[in-house]
CSV table of C-alpha atoms in Angstrom, one decimal:
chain,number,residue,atom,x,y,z
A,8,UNK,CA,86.9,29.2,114.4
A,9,UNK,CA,88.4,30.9,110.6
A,10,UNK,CA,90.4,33.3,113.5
A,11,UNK,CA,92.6,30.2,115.1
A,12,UNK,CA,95.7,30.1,112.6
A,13,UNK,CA,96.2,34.1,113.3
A,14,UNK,CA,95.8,33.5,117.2
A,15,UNK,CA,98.1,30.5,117.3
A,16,UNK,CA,101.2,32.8,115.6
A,17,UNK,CA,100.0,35.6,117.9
A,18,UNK,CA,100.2,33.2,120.8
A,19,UNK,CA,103.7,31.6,119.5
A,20,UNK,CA,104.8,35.3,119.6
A,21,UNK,CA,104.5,35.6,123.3
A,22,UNK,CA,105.1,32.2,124.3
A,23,UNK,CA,106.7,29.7,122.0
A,24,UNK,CA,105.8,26.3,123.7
A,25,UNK,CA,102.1,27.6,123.7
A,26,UNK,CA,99.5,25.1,122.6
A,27,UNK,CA,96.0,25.9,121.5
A,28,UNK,CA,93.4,23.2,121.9
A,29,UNK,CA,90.2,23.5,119.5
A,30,UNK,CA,87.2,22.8,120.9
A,31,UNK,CA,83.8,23.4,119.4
A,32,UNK,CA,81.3,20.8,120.2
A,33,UNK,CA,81.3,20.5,124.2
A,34,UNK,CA,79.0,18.6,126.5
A,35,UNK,CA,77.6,19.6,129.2
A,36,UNK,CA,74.9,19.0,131.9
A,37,UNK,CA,72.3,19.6,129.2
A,38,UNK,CA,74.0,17.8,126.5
A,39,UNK,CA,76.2,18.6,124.0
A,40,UNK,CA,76.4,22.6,122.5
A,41,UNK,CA,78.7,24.7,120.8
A,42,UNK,CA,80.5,28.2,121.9
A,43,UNK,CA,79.3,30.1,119.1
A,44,UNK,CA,76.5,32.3,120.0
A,45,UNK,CA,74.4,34.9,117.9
A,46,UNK,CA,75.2,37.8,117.1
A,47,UNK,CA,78.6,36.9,119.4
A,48,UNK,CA,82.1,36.3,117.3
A,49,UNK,CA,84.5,36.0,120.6
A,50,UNK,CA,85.9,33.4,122.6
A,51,UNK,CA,87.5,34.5,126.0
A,52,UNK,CA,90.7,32.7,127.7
A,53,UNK,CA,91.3,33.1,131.5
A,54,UNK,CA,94.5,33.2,132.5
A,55,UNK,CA,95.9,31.3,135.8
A,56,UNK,CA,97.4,34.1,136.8
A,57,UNK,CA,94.8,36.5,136.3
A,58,UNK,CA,92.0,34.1,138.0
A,59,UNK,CA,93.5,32.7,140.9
A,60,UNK,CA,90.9,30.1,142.3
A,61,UNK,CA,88.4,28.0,140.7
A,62,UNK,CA,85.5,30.2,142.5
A,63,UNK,CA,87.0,33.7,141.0
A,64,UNK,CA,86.8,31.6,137.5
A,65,UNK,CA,83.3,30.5,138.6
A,66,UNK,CA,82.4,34.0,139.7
A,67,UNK,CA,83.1,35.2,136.3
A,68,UNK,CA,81.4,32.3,134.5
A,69,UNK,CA,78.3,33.6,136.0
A,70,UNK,CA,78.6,36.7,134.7
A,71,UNK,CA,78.5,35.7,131.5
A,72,UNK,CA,75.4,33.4,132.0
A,73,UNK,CA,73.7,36.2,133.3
A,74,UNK,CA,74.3,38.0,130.0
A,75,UNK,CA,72.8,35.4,128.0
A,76,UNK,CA,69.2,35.4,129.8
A,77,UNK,CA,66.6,37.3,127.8
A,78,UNK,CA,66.3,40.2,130.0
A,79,UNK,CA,70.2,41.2,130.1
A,80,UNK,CA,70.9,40.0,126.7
A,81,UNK,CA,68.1,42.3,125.6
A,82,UNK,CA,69.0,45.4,127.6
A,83,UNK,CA,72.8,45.4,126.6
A,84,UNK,CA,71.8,45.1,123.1
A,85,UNK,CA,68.5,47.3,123.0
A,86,UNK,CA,68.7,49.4,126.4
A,87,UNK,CA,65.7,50.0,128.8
A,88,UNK,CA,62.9,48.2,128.6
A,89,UNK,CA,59.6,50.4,127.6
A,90,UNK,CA,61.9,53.3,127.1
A,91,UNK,CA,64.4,52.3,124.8
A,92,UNK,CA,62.2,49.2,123.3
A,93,UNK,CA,59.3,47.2,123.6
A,94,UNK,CA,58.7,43.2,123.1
A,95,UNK,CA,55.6,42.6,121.4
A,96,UNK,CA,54.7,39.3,120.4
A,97,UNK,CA,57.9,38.0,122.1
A,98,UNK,CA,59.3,40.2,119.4
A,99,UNK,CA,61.9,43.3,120.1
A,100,UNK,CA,60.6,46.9,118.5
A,101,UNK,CA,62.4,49.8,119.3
A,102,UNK,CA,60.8,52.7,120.4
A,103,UNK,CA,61.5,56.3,118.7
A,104,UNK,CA,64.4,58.1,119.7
């Protein structure tokens, strides 16, 4: 959220009647929750013109749901399972290169 002054003049730049909305604390179907995420310092925007259709917009949304489970999130941040690392415990150890 410390990033929105420098993306509001970056965003006047291109489009001068641009309008940034902030929005932190968002409820959903499980309550209320916040974008931040761990380890995760990025908000993505979706354009109309680049997403055409609510279900392309869905399509993507998925794909980052997906990359929040434990067994994604674990491979794009550790690699292979048993090759790369192994959970013991519940807990992450990486194996020697």
């Amino acid at each position: 959220m410390d990033d929105v002054t420098r993306l509001q003049d970056e965003m006047k730049k291109i489009n001068a009647n641009a309008e940034l909305t902030l929005a932190n604390r968002i409820r959903g179907p499980k309550g209320y929750g916040i974008w931040s995420i761990p380890d995760y310092s990025s908000v993505f925007l979706f354009s109309k013109k680049a997403v055409k259709s609510e279900c392309d917009l869905r399509t993507i949304l998925q794909y980052f749901d997906r990359t929040l489970e434990a067994d994604a999130s674990n491979f794009l941040k550790f690699g292979v399972p048993d090759k790369n690392y192994t959970l013991r415990d519940g807990k992450v150890v990486l194996n020697p290169a």
